[in-house]
Coordinates of C-alpha atoms in Angstrom, one line a residue:
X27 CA 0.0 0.0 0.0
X28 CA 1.5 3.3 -0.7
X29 CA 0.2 6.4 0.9
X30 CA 3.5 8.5 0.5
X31 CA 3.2 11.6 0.9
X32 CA -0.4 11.9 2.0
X33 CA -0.1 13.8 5.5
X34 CA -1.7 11.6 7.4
X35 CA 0.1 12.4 10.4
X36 CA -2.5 11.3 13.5
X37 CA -4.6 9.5 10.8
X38 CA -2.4 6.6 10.6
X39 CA -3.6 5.8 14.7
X40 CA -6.8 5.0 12.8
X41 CA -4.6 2.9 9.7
X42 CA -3.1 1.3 12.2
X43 CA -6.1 0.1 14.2
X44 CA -7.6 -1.6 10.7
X45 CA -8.8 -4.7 10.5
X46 CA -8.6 -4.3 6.8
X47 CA -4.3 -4.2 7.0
X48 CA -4.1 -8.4 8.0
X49 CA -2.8 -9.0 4.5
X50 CA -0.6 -6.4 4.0
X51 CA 2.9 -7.1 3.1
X52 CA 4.2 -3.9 2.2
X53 CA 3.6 0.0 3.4
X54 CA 4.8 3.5 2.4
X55 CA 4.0 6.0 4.7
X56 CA 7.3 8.6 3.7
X57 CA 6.4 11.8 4.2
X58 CA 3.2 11.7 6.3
X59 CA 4.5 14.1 9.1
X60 CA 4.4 11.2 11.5
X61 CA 6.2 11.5 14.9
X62 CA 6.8 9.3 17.4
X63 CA 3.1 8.9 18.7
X64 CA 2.1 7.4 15.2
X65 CA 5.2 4.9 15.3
X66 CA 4.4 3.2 18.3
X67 CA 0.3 3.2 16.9
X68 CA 2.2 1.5 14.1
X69 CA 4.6 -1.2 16.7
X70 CA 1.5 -1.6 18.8
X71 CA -0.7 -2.7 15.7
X72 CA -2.2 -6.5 15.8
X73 CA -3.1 -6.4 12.3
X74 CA 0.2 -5.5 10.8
X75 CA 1.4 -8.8 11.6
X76 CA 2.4 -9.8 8.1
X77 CA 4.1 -7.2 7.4
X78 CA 7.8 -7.4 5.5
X79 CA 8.6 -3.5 4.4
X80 CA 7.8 -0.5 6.1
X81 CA 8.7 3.3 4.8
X82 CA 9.2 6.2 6.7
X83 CA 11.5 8.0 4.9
X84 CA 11.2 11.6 5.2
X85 CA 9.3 11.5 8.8
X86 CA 11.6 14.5 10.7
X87 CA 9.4 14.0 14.0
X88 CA 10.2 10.1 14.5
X89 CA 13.1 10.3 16.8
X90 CA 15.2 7.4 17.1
X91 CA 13.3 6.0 20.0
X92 CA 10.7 5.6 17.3
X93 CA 12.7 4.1 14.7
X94 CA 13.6 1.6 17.8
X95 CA 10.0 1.1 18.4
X96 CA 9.5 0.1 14.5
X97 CA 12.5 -1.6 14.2
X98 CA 11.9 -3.8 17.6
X99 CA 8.4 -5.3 15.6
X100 CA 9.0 -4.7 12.1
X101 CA 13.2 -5.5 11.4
X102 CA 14.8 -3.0 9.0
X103 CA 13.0 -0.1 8.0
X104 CA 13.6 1.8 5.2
X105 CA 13.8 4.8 4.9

């Protein structure tokens, strides 16, 4: 799925609480002015589960305690 650059921001609490994401295999959320809140909605998601690549490029407000936070559930992130 790639939503890059779509501002989303606080929307992707509500992507990542989705039912609709079980299959999902790939994501692009670079440059969606997410921060730090939004990457541990993402970590904390059940239904990401199948998930292989995640992007964030292009996020200035993920800190590295958020890229921690994705990397600790979803590997290497790119991006």
């Amino acid at each position: 799925l790639d939503l890059w650059g779509c501002q989303l921001g606080a929307d992707v609490r509500s992507l990542a609480a989705s039912p609709h994401l079980g299959g999902l295999v790939e994501l692009n959320l670079s440059r969606n002015d997410l921060d730090d809140e939004e990457a541990a909605a993402l970590a904390g998601s059940s239904h990401l589960g199948g998930l292989q690549r995640l992007h964030v490029a292009d996020n200035p407000r993920i800190t590295a305690a958020g890229v921690q936070l994705l990397r600790g559930r979803f590997g290497t992130i790119h991006g």
